[in-house]
Amino acid sequence: MLDRDQIDTFARDEILSAWADAIAAVSPHLPGGQPLPVDRIGMARRIAQRLGCTAERVLEVVGAADG
């Protein structure tokens, strides 16, 4: 059975993987290749819906990973 830390680590890895996939898909179409804040919110909402978490959690994980 997984403990709480293992579950959190798995969820974090899934969020980061989904975020990297989303960035790779849209970056060729964005000015400068980087998403604007409004783009980040929309991507976070779509990822959250797909993974069953909140958009705030997605942005929290991605923000922590980005430094």
Short mmCIF file of N, CA, C and O in Angstrom, two decimals:
data_model
loop_
_atom_site.label_atom_id
_atom_site.label_comp_id
_atom_site.label_asym_id
_atom_site.label_seq_id
_atom_site.Cartn_x
_atom_site.Cartn_y
_atom_site.Cartn_z
N MET A 1 0.84 -1.17 0.00
CA MET A 1 0.00 0.00 0.00
C MET A 1 0.89 1.25 0.00
O MET A 1 1.92 1.28 0.65
N LEU A 2 0.47 2.25 -0.72
CA LEU A 2 1.23 3.50 -0.81
C LEU A 2 0.94 4.39 0.39
O LEU A 2 -0.19 4.48 0.85
N ASP A 3 1.99 5.06 0.86
CA ASP A 3 1.76 6.02 1.93
C ASP A 3 1.49 7.40 1.31
O ASP A 3 1.57 7.58 0.10
N ARG A 4 1.16 8.35 2.13
CA ARG A 4 0.75 9.68 1.67
C ARG A 4 1.85 10.38 0.85
O ARG A 4 1.57 11.01 -0.15
N ASP A 5 3.11 10.23 1.27
CA ASP A 5 4.21 10.85 0.53
C ASP A 5 4.36 10.26 -0.87
O ASP A 5 4.64 10.98 -1.83
N GLN A 6 4.19 8.95 -0.99
CA GLN A 6 4.28 8.31 -2.30
C GLN A 6 3.15 8.76 -3.21
O GLN A 6 3.36 8.96 -4.41
N ILE A 7 1.97 8.91 -2.66
CA ILE A 7 0.83 9.38 -3.44
C ILE A 7 1.07 10.81 -3.91
O ILE A 7 0.84 11.13 -5.08
N ASP A 8 1.55 11.67 -3.02
CA ASP A 8 1.84 13.06 -3.39
C ASP A 8 2.92 13.14 -4.46
O ASP A 8 2.82 13.93 -5.39
N THR A 9 3.95 12.31 -4.33
CA THR A 9 5.03 12.29 -5.32
C THR A 9 4.50 11.84 -6.68
O THR A 9 4.83 12.43 -7.71
N PHE A 10 3.67 10.80 -6.68
CA PHE A 10 3.10 10.31 -7.93
C PHE A 10 2.23 11.39 -8.58
O PHE A 10 2.33 11.65 -9.78
N ALA A 11 1.38 12.05 -7.79
CA ALA A 11 0.51 13.10 -8.31
C ALA A 11 1.34 14.25 -8.86
O ALA A 11 1.05 14.79 -9.94
N ARG A 12 2.38 14.63 -8.14
CA ARG A 12 3.26 15.72 -8.60
C ARG A 12 3.91 15.35 -9.93
O ARG A 12 3.96 16.16 -10.85
N ASP A 13 4.40 14.13 -10.05
CA ASP A 13 5.03 13.69 -11.29
C ASP A 13 4.04 13.68 -12.45
O ASP A 13 4.39 14.05 -13.57
N GLU A 14 2.81 13.25 -12.19
CA GLU A 14 1.78 13.24 -13.24
C GLU A 14 1.46 14.66 -13.69
O GLU A 14 1.29 14.93 -14.88
N ILE A 15 1.35 15.58 -12.74
CA ILE A 15 1.07 16.98 -13.08
C ILE A 15 2.21 17.56 -13.90
O ILE A 15 1.97 18.22 -14.93
N LEU A 16 3.45 17.35 -13.48
CA LEU A 16 4.59 17.89 -14.22
C LEU A 16 4.70 17.29 -15.62
O LEU A 16 5.02 17.99 -16.59
N SER A 17 4.38 16.01 -15.75
CA SER A 17 4.40 15.37 -17.06
C SER A 17 3.33 15.96 -17.97
O SER A 17 3.59 16.26 -19.14
N ALA A 18 2.13 16.11 -17.44
CA ALA A 18 1.03 16.69 -18.22
C ALA A 18 1.36 18.13 -18.61
O ALA A 18 1.07 18.57 -19.73
N TRP A 19 1.98 18.88 -17.70
CA TRP A 19 2.35 20.27 -17.98
C TRP A 19 3.40 20.32 -19.09
O TRP A 19 3.28 21.13 -20.02
N ALA A 20 4.40 19.47 -19.03
CA ALA A 20 5.43 19.44 -20.07
C ALA A 20 4.83 19.10 -21.43
O ALA A 20 5.20 19.70 -22.44
N ASP A 21 3.89 18.16 -21.45
CA ASP A 21 3.21 17.81 -22.70
C ASP A 21 2.42 18.99 -23.24
O ASP A 21 2.43 19.26 -24.45
N ALA A 22 1.73 19.71 -22.36
CA ALA A 22 0.93 20.87 -22.79
C ALA A 22 1.83 21.98 -23.33
O ALA A 22 1.52 22.58 -24.36
N ILE A 23 2.93 22.24 -22.66
CA ILE A 23 3.87 23.27 -23.12
C ILE A 23 4.44 22.89 -24.48
O ILE A 23 4.53 23.72 -25.38
N ALA A 24 4.83 21.64 -24.64
CA ALA A 24 5.40 21.18 -25.91
C ALA A 24 4.39 21.31 -27.04
O ALA A 24 4.76 21.63 -28.18
N ALA A 25 3.12 21.10 -26.75
CA ALA A 25 2.08 21.18 -27.78
C ALA A 25 1.79 22.61 -28.21
O ALA A 25 1.51 22.85 -29.39
N VAL A 26 1.85 23.55 -27.28
CA VAL A 26 1.44 24.91 -27.63
C VAL A 26 2.59 25.88 -27.86
O VAL A 26 2.40 26.91 -28.50
N SER A 27 3.78 25.58 -27.38
CA SER A 27 4.88 26.55 -27.48
C SER A 27 5.23 26.97 -28.90
O SER A 27 5.57 28.14 -29.11
N PRO A 28 5.13 26.10 -29.90
CA PRO A 28 5.43 26.58 -31.26
C PRO A 28 4.43 27.65 -31.75
O PRO A 28 4.73 28.40 -32.67
N HIS A 29 3.28 27.72 -31.13
CA HIS A 29 2.24 28.64 -31.58
C HIS A 29 2.18 29.93 -30.75
O HIS A 29 1.34 30.79 -31.02
N LEU A 30 3.03 30.05 -29.74
CA LEU A 30 2.99 31.21 -28.85
C LEU A 30 4.12 32.18 -29.18
O LEU A 30 5.22 31.76 -29.51
N PRO A 31 3.84 33.48 -29.05
CA PRO A 31 4.91 34.45 -29.26
C PRO A 31 6.00 34.25 -28.21
O PRO A 31 5.72 34.17 -27.02
N GLY A 32 7.22 34.10 -28.65
CA GLY A 32 8.33 33.88 -27.74
C GLY A 32 8.42 32.45 -27.23
O GLY A 32 9.32 32.12 -26.48
N GLY A 33 7.47 31.61 -27.59
CA GLY A 33 7.49 30.22 -27.19
C GLY A 33 7.11 29.95 -25.75
O GLY A 33 7.18 28.82 -25.29
N GLN A 34 6.70 30.98 -25.01
CA GLN A 34 6.33 30.82 -23.61
C GLN A 34 4.88 31.25 -23.40
O GLN A 34 4.46 32.25 -23.95
N PRO A 35 4.15 30.51 -22.57
CA PRO A 35 2.75 30.88 -22.32
C PRO A 35 2.64 32.11 -21.43
O PRO A 35 3.44 32.31 -20.52
N LEU A 36 1.67 32.93 -21.74
CA LEU A 36 1.35 34.09 -20.92
C LEU A 36 0.56 33.61 -19.70
O LEU A 36 0.07 32.47 -19.68
N PRO A 37 0.41 34.45 -18.69
CA PRO A 37 -0.36 34.03 -17.50
C PRO A 37 -1.75 33.50 -17.84
O PRO A 37 -2.20 32.51 -17.26
N VAL A 38 -2.43 34.14 -18.77
CA VAL A 38 -3.77 33.68 -19.14
C VAL A 38 -3.72 32.31 -19.80
O VAL A 38 -4.60 31.47 -19.59
N ASP A 39 -2.66 32.04 -20.56
CA ASP A 39 -2.48 30.71 -21.17
C ASP A 39 -2.23 29.66 -20.09
O ASP A 39 -2.76 28.56 -20.15
N ARG A 40 -1.42 30.02 -19.11
CA ARG A 40 -1.09 29.09 -18.02
C ARG A 40 -2.34 28.70 -17.24
O ARG A 40 -2.50 27.54 -16.87
N ILE A 41 -3.24 29.64 -17.01
CA ILE A 41 -4.47 29.36 -16.28
C ILE A 41 -5.33 28.37 -17.07
O ILE A 41 -5.84 27.39 -16.52
N GLY A 42 -5.48 28.60 -18.36
CA GLY A 42 -6.27 27.69 -19.19
C GLY A 42 -5.67 26.30 -19.26
O GLY A 42 -6.39 25.29 -19.17
N MET A 43 -4.35 26.23 -19.39
CA MET A 43 -3.70 24.92 -19.43
C MET A 43 -3.85 24.21 -18.09
O MET A 43 -4.09 23.00 -18.05
N ALA A 44 -3.71 24.95 -17.01
CA ALA A 44 -3.86 24.36 -15.67
C ALA A 44 -5.27 23.82 -15.48
O ALA A 44 -5.45 22.73 -14.91
N ARG A 45 -6.27 24.53 -15.96
CA ARG A 45 -7.65 24.06 -15.83
C ARG A 45 -7.87 22.76 -16.60
O ARG A 45 -8.52 21.84 -16.11
N ARG A 46 -7.34 22.70 -17.81
CA ARG A 46 -7.51 21.48 -18.61
C ARG A 46 -6.78 20.29 -17.98
O ARG A 46 -7.31 19.18 -17.94
N ILE A 47 -5.59 20.52 -17.48
CA ILE A 47 -4.83 19.45 -16.83
C ILE A 47 -5.55 19.00 -15.56
O ILE A 47 -5.67 17.80 -15.30
N ALA A 48 -6.03 19.95 -14.78
CA ALA A 48 -6.73 19.63 -13.53
C ALA A 48 -7.97 18.79 -13.82
O ALA A 48 -8.24 17.81 -13.11
N GLN A 49 -8.70 19.16 -14.85
CA GLN A 49 -9.90 18.41 -15.19
C GLN A 49 -9.54 16.97 -15.58
O GLN A 49 -10.21 16.02 -15.18
N ARG A 50 -8.48 16.84 -16.36
CA ARG A 50 -8.07 15.51 -16.81
C ARG A 50 -7.54 14.65 -15.66
O ARG A 50 -7.80 13.43 -15.62
N LEU A 51 -6.82 15.25 -14.71
CA LEU A 51 -6.21 14.49 -13.63
C LEU A 51 -7.05 14.42 -12.36
O LEU A 51 -6.70 13.70 -11.43
N GLY A 52 -8.12 15.19 -12.31
CA GLY A 52 -9.00 15.14 -11.14
C GLY A 52 -8.47 15.88 -9.94
O GLY A 52 -8.63 15.43 -8.80
N CYS A 53 -7.82 17.00 -10.18
CA CYS A 53 -7.36 17.84 -9.07
C CYS A 53 -7.80 19.27 -9.36
O CYS A 53 -8.60 19.50 -10.25
N THR A 54 -7.30 20.22 -8.61
CA THR A 54 -7.69 21.61 -8.84
C THR A 54 -6.64 22.32 -9.71
O THR A 54 -5.46 21.93 -9.72
N ALA A 55 -7.08 23.36 -10.39
CA ALA A 55 -6.16 24.17 -11.18
C ALA A 55 -5.13 24.84 -10.27
O ALA A 55 -3.96 25.00 -10.65
N GLU A 56 -5.54 25.20 -9.07
CA GLU A 56 -4.62 25.81 -8.12
C GLU A 56 -3.49 24.84 -7.76
O GLU A 56 -2.34 25.24 -7.63
N ARG A 57 -3.84 23.56 -7.61
CA ARG A 57 -2.82 22.55 -7.30
C ARG A 57 -1.84 22.41 -8.46
O ARG A 57 -0.63 22.31 -8.26
N VAL A 58 -2.35 22.43 -9.68
CA VAL A 58 -1.48 22.34 -10.86
C VAL A 58 -0.52 23.52 -10.88
O VAL A 58 0.69 23.35 -11.04
N LEU A 59 -1.05 24.73 -10.71
CA LEU A 59 -0.20 25.91 -10.73
C LEU A 59 0.79 25.92 -9.58
O LEU A 59 1.93 26.38 -9.73
N GLU A 60 0.39 25.40 -8.43
CA GLU A 60 1.28 25.31 -7.27
C GLU A 60 2.46 24.39 -7.58
O GLU A 60 3.61 24.72 -7.33
N VAL A 61 2.18 23.22 -8.14
CA VAL A 61 3.23 22.25 -8.46
C VAL A 61 4.14 22.79 -9.55
O VAL A 61 5.37 22.72 -9.45
N VAL A 62 3.57 23.36 -10.58
CA VAL A 62 4.36 23.89 -11.69
C VAL A 62 5.19 25.09 -11.24
O VAL A 62 6.36 25.21 -11.60
N GLY A 63 4.60 25.94 -10.43
CA GLY A 63 5.33 27.10 -9.92
C GLY A 63 6.51 26.68 -9.06
O GLY A 63 7.59 27.26 -9.14
N ALA A 64 6.34 25.66 -8.25
CA ALA A 64 7.42 25.17 -7.40
C ALA A 64 8.53 24.54 -8.26
O ALA A 64 9.71 24.69 -7.96
N ALA A 65 8.14 23.89 -9.33
CA ALA A 65 9.12 23.25 -10.21
C ALA A 65 9.89 24.29 -11.03
O ALA A 65 11.06 24.11 -11.31
N ASP A 66 9.21 25.38 -11.39
CA ASP A 66 9.85 26.44 -12.17
C ASP A 66 10.78 27.31 -11.33
O ASP A 66 11.58 28.05 -11.86
N GLY A 67 10.63 27.22 -10.03
CA GLY A 67 11.49 27.99 -9.13
C GLY A 67 10.84 29.23 -8.77
O GLY A 67 11.10 30.20 -8.32
#
